Short mmCIF file of C-alpha atoms and ligand atoms in Angstrom, two decimals:
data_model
loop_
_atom_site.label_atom_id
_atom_site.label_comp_id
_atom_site.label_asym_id
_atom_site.label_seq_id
_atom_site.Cartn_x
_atom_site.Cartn_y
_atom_site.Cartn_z
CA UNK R 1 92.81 107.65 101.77
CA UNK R 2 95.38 109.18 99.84
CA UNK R 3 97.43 111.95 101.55
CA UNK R 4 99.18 114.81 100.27
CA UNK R 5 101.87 116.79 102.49
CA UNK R 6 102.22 120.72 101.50
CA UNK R 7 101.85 124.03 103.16
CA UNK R 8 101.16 126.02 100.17
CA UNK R 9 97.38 126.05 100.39
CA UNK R 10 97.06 127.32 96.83
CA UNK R 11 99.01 124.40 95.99
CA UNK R 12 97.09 122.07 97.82
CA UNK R 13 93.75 123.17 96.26
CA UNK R 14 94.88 122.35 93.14
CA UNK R 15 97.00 119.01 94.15
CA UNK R 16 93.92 117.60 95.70
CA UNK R 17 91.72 118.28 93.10
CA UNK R 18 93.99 115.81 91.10
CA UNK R 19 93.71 113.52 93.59
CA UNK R 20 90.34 110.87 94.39
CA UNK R 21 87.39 112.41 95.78
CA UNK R 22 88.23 112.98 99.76
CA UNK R 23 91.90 112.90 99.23
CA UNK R 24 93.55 115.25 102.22
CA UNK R 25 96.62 117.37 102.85
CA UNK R 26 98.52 117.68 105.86
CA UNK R 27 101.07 120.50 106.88
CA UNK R 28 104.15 117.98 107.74
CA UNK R 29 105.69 114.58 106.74
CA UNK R 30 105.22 113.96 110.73
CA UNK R 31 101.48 113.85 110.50
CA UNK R 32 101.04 111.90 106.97
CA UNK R 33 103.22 109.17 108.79
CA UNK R 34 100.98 109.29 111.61
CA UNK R 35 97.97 108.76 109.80
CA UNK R 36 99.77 105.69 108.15
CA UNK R 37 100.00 104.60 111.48
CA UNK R 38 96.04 104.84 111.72
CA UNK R 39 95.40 103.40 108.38
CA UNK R 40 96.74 100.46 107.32
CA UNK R 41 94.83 100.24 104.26
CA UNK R 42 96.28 103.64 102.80
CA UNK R 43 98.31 103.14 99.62
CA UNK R 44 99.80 106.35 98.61
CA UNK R 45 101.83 109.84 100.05
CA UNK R 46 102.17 112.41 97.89
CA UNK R 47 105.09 114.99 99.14
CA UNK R 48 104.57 118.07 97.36
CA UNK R 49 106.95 120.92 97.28
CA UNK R 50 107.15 122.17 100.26
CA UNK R 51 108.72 119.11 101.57
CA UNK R 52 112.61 119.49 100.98
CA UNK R 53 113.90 117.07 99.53
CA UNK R 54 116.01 115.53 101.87
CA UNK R 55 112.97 114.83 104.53
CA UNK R 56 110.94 113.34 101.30
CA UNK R 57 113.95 111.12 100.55
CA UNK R 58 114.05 110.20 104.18
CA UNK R 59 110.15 109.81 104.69
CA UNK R 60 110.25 107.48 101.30
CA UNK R 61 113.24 105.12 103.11
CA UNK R 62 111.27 105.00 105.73
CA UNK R 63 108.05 103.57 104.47
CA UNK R 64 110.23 101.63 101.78
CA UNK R 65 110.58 99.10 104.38
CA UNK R 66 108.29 99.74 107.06
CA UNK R 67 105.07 100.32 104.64
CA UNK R 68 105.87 98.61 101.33
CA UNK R 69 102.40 99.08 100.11
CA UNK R 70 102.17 102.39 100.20
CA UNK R 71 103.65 104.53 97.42
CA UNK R 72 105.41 107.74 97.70
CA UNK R 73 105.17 110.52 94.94
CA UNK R 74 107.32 113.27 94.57
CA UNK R 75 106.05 116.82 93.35
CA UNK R 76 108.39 119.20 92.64
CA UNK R 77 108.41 122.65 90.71
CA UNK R 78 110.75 121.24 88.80
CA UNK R 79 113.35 118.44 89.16
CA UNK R 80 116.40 117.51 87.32
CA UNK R 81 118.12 113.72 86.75
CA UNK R 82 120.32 114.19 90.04
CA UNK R 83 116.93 114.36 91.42
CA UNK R 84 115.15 111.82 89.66
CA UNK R 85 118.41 109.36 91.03
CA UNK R 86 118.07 110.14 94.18
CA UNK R 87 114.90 109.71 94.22
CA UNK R 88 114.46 106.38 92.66
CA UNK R 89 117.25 105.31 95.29
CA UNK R 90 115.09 106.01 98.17
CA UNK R 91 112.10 104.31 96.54
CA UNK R 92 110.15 106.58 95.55
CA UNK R 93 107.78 105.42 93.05
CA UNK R 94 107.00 108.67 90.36
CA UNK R 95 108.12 112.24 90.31
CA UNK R 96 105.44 114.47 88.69
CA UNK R 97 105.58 118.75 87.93
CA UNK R 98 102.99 120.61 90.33
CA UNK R 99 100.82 122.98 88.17
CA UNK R 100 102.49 121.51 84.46
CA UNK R 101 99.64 118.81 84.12
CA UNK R 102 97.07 117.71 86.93
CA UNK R 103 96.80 114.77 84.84
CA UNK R 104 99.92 113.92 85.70
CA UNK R 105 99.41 113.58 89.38
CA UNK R 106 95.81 111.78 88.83
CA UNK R 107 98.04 109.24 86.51
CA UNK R 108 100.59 108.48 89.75
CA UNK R 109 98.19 108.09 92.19
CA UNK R 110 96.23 105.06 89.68
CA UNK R 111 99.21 103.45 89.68
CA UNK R 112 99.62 103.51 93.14
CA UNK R 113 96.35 101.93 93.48
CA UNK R 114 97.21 99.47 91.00
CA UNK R 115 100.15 98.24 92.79
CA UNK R 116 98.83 98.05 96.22
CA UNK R 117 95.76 96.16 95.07
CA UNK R 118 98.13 93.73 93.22
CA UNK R 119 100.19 93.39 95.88
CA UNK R 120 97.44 92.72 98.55
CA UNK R 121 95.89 90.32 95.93
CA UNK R 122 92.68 88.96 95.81
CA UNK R 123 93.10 87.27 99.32
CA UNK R 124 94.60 90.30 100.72
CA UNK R 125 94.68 90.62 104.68
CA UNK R 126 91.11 91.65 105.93
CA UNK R 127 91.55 95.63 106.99
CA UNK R 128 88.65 96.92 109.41
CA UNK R 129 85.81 98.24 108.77
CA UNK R 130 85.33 101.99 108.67
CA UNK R 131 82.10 103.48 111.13
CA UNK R 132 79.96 106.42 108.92
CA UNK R 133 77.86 107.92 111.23
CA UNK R 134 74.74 110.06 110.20
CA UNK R 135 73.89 112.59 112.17
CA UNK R 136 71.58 115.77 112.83
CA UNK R 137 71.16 117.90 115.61
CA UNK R 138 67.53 118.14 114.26
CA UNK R 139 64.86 115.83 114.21
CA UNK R 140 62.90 114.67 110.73
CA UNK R 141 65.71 115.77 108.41
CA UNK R 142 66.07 112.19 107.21
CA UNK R 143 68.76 110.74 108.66
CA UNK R 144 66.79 107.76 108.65
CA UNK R 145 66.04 107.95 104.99
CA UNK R 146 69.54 108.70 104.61
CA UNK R 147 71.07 106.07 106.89
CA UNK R 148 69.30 103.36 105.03
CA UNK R 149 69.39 104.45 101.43
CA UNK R 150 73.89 105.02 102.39
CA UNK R 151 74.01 101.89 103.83
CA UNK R 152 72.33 100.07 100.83
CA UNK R 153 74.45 101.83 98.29
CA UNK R 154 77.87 101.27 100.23
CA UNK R 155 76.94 97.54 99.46
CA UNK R 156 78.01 98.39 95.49
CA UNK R 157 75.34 95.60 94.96
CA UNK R 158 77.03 92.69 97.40
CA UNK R 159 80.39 93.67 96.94
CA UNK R 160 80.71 94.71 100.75
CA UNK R 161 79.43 93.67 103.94
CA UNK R 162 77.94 96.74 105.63
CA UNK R 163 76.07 96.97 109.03
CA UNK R 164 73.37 99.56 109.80
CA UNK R 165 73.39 100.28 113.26
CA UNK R 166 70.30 101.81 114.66
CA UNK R 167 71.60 104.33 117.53
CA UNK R 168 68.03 105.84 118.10
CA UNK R 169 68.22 103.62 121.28
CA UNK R 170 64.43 105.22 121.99
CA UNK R 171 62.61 105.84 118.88
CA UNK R 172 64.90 103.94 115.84
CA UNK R 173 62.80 103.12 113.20
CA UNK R 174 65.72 101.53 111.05
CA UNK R 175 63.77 98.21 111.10
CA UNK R 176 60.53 99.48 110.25
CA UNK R 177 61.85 101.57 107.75
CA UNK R 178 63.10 98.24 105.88
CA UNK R 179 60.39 96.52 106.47
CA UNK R 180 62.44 93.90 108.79
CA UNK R 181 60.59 92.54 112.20
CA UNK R 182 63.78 91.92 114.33
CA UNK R 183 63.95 89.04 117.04
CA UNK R 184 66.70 90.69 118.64
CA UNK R 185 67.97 94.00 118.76
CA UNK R 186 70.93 95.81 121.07
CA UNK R 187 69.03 95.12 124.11
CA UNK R 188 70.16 92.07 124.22
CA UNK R 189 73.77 93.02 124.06
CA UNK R 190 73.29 94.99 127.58
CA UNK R 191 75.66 94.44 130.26
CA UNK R 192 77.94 92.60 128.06
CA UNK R 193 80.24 94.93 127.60
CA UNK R 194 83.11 92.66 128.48
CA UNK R 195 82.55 90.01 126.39
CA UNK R 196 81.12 91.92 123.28
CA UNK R 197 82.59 90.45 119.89
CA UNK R 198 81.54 89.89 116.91
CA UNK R 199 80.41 85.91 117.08
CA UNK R 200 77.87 87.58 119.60
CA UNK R 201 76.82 90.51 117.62
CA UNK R 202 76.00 87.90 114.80
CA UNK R 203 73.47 86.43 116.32
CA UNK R 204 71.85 89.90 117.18
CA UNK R 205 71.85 91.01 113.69
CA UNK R 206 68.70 90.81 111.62
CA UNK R 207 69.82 90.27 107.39
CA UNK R 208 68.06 92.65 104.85
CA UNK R 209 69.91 91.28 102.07
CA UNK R 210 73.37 89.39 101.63
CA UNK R 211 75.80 91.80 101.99
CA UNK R 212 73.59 94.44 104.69
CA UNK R 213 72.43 93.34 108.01
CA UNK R 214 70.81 95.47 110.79
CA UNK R 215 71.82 95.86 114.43
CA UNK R 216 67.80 97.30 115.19
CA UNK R 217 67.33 99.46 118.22
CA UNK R 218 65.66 98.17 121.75
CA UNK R 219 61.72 97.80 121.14
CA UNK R 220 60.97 99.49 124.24
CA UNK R 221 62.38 103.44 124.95
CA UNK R 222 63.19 102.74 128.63
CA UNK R 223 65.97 100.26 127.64
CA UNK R 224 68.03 102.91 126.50
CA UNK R 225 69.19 104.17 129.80
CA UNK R 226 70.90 100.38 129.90
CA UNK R 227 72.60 100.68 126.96
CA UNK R 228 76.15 102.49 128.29
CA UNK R 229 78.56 104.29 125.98
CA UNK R 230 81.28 101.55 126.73
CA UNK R 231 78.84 98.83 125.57
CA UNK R 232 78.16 101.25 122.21
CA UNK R 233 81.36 101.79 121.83
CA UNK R 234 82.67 98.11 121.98
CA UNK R 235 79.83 96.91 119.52
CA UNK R 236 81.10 99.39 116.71
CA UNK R 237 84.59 98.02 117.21
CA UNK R 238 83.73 94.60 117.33
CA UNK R 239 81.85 95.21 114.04
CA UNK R 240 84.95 96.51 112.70
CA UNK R 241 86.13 93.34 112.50
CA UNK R 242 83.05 91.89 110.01
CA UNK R 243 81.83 94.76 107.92
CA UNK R 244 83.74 96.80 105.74
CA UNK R 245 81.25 99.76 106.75
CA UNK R 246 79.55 100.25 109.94
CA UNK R 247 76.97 102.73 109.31
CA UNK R 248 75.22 104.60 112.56
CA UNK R 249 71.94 106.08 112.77
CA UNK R 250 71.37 108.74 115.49
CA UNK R 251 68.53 110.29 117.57
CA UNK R 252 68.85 114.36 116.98
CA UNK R 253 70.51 115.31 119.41
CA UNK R 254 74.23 115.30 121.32
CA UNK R 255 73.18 112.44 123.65
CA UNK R 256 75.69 110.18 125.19
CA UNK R 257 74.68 107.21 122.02
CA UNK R 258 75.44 109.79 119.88
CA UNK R 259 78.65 111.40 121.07
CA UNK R 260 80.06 107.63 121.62
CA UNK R 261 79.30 107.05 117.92
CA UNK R 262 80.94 110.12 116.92
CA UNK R 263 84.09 109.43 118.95
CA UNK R 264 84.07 106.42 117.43
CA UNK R 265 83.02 107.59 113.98
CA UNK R 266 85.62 107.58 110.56
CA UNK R 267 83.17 109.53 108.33
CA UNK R 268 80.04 111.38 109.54
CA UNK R 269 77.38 112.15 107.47
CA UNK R 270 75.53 115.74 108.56
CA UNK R 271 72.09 115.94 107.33
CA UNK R 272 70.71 119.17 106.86
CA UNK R 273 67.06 120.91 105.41
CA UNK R 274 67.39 124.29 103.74
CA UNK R 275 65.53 126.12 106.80
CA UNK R 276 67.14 128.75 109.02
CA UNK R 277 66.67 126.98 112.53
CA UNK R 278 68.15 123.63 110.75
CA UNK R 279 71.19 125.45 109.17
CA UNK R 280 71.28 127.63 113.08
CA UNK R 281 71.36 124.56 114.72
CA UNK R 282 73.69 122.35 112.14
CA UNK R 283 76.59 125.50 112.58
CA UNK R 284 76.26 124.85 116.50
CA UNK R 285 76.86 121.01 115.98
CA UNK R 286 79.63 121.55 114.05
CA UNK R 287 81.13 124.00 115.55
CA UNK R 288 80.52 121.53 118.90
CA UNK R 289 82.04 119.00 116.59
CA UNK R 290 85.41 120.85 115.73
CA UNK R 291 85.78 121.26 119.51
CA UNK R 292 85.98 118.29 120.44
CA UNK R 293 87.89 117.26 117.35
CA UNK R 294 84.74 114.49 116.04
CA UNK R 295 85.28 113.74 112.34
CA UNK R 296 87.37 116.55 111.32
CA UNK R 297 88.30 117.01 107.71
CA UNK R 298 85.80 113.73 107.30
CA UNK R 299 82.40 115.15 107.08
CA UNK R 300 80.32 115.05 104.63
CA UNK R 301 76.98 117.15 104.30
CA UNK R 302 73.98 116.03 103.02
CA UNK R 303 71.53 118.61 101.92
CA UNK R 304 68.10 116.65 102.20
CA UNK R 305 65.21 118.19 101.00
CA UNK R 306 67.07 120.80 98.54
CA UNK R 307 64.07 122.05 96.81
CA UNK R 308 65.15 125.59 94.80
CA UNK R 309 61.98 127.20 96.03
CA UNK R 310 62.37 127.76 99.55
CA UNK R 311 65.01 130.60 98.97
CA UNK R 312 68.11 129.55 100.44
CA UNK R 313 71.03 128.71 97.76
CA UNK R 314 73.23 125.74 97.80
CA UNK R 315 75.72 128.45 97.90
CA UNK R 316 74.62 130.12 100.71
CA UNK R 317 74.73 127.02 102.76
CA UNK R 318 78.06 126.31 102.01
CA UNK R 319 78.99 129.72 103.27
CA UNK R 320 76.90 129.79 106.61
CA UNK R 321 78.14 126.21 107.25
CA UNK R 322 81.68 126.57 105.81
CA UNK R 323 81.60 123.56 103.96
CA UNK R 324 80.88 122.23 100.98
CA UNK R 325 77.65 120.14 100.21
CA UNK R 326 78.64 116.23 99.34
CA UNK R 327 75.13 115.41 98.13
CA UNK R 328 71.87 117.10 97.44
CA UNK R 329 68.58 115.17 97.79
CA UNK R 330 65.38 116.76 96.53
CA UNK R 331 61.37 116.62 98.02
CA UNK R 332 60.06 113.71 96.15
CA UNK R 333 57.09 111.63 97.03
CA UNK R 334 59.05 108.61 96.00
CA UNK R 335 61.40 108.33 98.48
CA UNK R 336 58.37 108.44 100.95
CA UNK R 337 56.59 106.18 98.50
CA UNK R 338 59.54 103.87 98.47
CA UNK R 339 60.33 103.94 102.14
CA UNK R 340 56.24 103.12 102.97
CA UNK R 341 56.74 99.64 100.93
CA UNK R 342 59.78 98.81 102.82
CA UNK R 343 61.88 98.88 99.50
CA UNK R 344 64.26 102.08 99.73
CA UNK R 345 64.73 104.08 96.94
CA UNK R 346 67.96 103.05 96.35
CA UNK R 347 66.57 99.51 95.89
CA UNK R 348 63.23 100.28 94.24
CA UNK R 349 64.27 103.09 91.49
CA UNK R 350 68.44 102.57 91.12
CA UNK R 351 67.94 105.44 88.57
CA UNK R 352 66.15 107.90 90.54
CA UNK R 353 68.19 111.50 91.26
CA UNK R 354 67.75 110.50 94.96
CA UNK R 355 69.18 107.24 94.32
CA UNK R 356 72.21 108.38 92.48
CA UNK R 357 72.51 111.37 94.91
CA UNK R 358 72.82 108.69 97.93
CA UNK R 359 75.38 106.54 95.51
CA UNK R 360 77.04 109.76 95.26
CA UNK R 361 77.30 110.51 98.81
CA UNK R 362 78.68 106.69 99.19
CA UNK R 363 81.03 107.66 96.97
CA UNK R 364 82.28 110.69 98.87
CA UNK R 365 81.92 108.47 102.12
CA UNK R 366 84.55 105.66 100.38
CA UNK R 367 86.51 108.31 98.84
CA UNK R 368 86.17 105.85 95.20
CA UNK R 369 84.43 107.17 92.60
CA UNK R 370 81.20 105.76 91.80
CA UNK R 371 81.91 102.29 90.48
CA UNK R 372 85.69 101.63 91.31
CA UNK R 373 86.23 99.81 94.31
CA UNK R 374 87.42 101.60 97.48
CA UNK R 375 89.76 104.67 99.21
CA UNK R 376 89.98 108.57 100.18
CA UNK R 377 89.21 111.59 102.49
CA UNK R 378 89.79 115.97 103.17
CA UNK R 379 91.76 116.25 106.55
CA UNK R 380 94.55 117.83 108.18
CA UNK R 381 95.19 115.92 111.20
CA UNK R 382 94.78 111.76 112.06
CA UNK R 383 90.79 111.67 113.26
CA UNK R 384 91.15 108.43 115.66
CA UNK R 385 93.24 110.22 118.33
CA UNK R 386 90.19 112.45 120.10
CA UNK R 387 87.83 111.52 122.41
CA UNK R 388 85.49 112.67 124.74
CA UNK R 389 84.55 109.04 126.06
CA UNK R 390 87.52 107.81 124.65
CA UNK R 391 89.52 108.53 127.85
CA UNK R 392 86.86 106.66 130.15
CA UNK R 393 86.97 103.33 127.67
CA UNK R 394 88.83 100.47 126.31
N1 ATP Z 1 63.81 113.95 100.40
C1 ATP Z 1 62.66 113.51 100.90
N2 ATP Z 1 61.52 113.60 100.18
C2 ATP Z 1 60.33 113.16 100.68
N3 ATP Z 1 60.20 112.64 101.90
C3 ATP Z 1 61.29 112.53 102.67
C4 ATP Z 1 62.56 112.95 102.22
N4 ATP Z 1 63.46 112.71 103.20
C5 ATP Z 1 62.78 112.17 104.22
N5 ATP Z 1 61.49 112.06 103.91
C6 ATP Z 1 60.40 111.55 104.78
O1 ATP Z 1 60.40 112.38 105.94
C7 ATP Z 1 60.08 111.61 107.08
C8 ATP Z 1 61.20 111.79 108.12
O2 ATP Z 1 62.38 111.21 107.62
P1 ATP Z 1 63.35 110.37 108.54
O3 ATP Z 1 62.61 109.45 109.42
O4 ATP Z 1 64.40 109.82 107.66
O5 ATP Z 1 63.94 111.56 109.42
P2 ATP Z 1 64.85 111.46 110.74
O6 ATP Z 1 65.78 112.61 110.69
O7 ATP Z 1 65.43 110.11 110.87
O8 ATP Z 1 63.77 111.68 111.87
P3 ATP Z 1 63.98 111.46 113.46
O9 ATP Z 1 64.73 112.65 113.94
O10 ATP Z 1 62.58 111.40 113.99
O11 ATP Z 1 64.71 110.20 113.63
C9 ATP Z 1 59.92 110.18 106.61
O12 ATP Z 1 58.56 109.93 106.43
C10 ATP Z 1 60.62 110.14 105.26
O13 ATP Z 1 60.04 109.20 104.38
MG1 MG Z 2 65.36 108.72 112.45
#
């Protein structure tokens, strides 16, 4: 996920925007280092002018040898070839001029890419898997719909192993939904919490297709209250270790399955209905969701059902939820249509507006653009430190 360290937050809108979609900026060197720490897969820094120079020259040495992977770009107002020495000296790879051309800064960042993926290579070390969890604090938005259809399109057509995880521990309808008649679901996994990995999950998981299995929910509601956070909570990271996306689906509401999901959670996906009580209730969760530090600067909202008619604006959302909307998924019969005969719409109509709105929102989840393989995020601190049930696990 790139990162970008300024204070200026004019100049950040405008650095970021060079940047992929879900690149973030953080206020100090300090933090961008810290959430190196937290990502090992990240592959560029961008220190832009608020940095002086000698702490970018020093932050550059630093992950010169500690990070060699990761490329450091310098933006400056303007620089001159004492600069440029200096810089080139402490490893940094490019130099670019904020505000002279954004191209410029789009440019350094490619080639940044280019060089970690070629020095990874095609065998590169496995990273872990990232957890997306969809979420609503209402029920019969679609975050079922939406769970599925995400999951399917953050395969990119086989070329990554995701998991769909059906957290709806009393009502999950994931399997249903896909048409898939599970032999085992998590109920199996129950009171193994201390021997959870993922040679055991794989023989819980029920395959859709190649590259997307399905971890289904218990067939019976009362199995839920069996299922403890610190169970949840080891599955998702033991499924770090074989999927490059873990997606969640939720019940609607804050329950404890939920919550450990969240704390657990890289990216969350809020799905909301253009209806006052959804939008009241949405604010709350996030607002809930800020305090306890779940997913911040990693959210991504999914209007679902955005029909023109009903007389809220996209706009208007955005304000009321401070935010901005990620994807937009109309009323159409199809996606019902689709979902009845077990083929989601991603599957059954590639083409439809849904379709590309959920390969959209996969896009915004991987931070890639639609089509190029995967990294990026909007953030201002490390998300992995929190945690309400953090404290009691692991
Ligand atoms: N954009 C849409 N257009 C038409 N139908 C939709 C759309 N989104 C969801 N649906 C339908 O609405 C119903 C509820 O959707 P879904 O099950 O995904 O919601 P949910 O939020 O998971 O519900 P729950 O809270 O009960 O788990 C389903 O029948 C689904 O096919
Ligand atoms: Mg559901």
């Amino acid at each position: 996920m790139p990162v970008l360290v300024e204070q200026d937050p004019s100049l950040v809108d405008s650095l970021v925007r060079a940047m992929p979609i879900g690149s973030h900026a953080v206020s100090a060197t300090e933090r961008a280092l810290a959430w190196l720490d937290q990502h090992p897969d990240e592959y560029v820094v961008a220190l832009g002018p608020s940095v002086d120079l000698g702490s970018a020259l020093a932050t550059a040495e630093e992950l010169r040898i500690k990070r060699p992977t990761v490329s450091v770009i310098l933006v400056r107002e303007d620089f001159d070839t004492d600069v440029l020495t200096k810089a080139m000296h402490a490893g940094i790879r490019d130099v670019v001029v904020a505000g002279s051309d954004e191209k410029s800064l789009t440019h350094a960042v490619e080639r940044a890419h280019q060089l970690y993926q070629a020095l990874r290579g095609p065998g590169g070390a496995r990273q872990l898997g990232r957890v997306v969890t969809v979420f609503s604090p209402k029920g019969g938005v679609g975050k079922t719909t939406s769970s599925v259809n995400l999951a399917l399109a953050l395969t990119d057509r086989g070329a990554r192993k995701v998991c769909l995880v059906d957290l709806d521990l009393a009502f999950g309808d994931v399997a249903i939904t896909m048409q898939l008649f599970p032999t085992h679901s998590i109920e199996q996994a129950v009171g193994s919490e201390d021997s959870v990995d993922l040679a055991m999950l794989e023989g819980l998981l029920t395959r859709h297709e190649d590259s997307l299995t399905i971890l289904a929910a218990p067939a019976h509601p009362d199995v839920r209250e069996r299922v403890t956070p610190l169970l949840i909570s080891r599955i998702l990271r033991a499924l770090r270790d074989g999927f490059d996306y873990v997606v969640v689906d939720t019940s609607p509401s804050f329950d404890d399955a939920t919550l450990t999901a969240l704390d657990e959670t890289d990216e969350c996906v809020i799905v909301a209905t253009l209806d006052v009580p959804t939008l009241k209730n949405v604010k709350v969760a996030l607002e809930t969701m800020d305090m306890l530090s779940i997913a911040r600067g990693h959210r991504h909202l999914l209007l679902n059902r955005a029909d023109e008619q009903v007389g809220i604006s996209v706009e208007k959302v955005e304000s009321i939820l401070g935010m901005p909307v990620s994807a937009q998924v109309a009323t159409a019969v199809d996606i019902a249509a689709a979902t009845n005969a077990g083929t989601p719409i991603v599957v059954h109509k590639p083409g439809h507006p849904a379709s590309l709105a959920f390969t959209h929102l996969a896009a915004s989840v991987t931070g890639q653009p639609v089509g190029v393989p995967s990294s990026a995020t909007h953030e201002s601190e490390p998300p992995r430190s929190r945690g309400l049930f953090r404290r009691s696990r692991s």
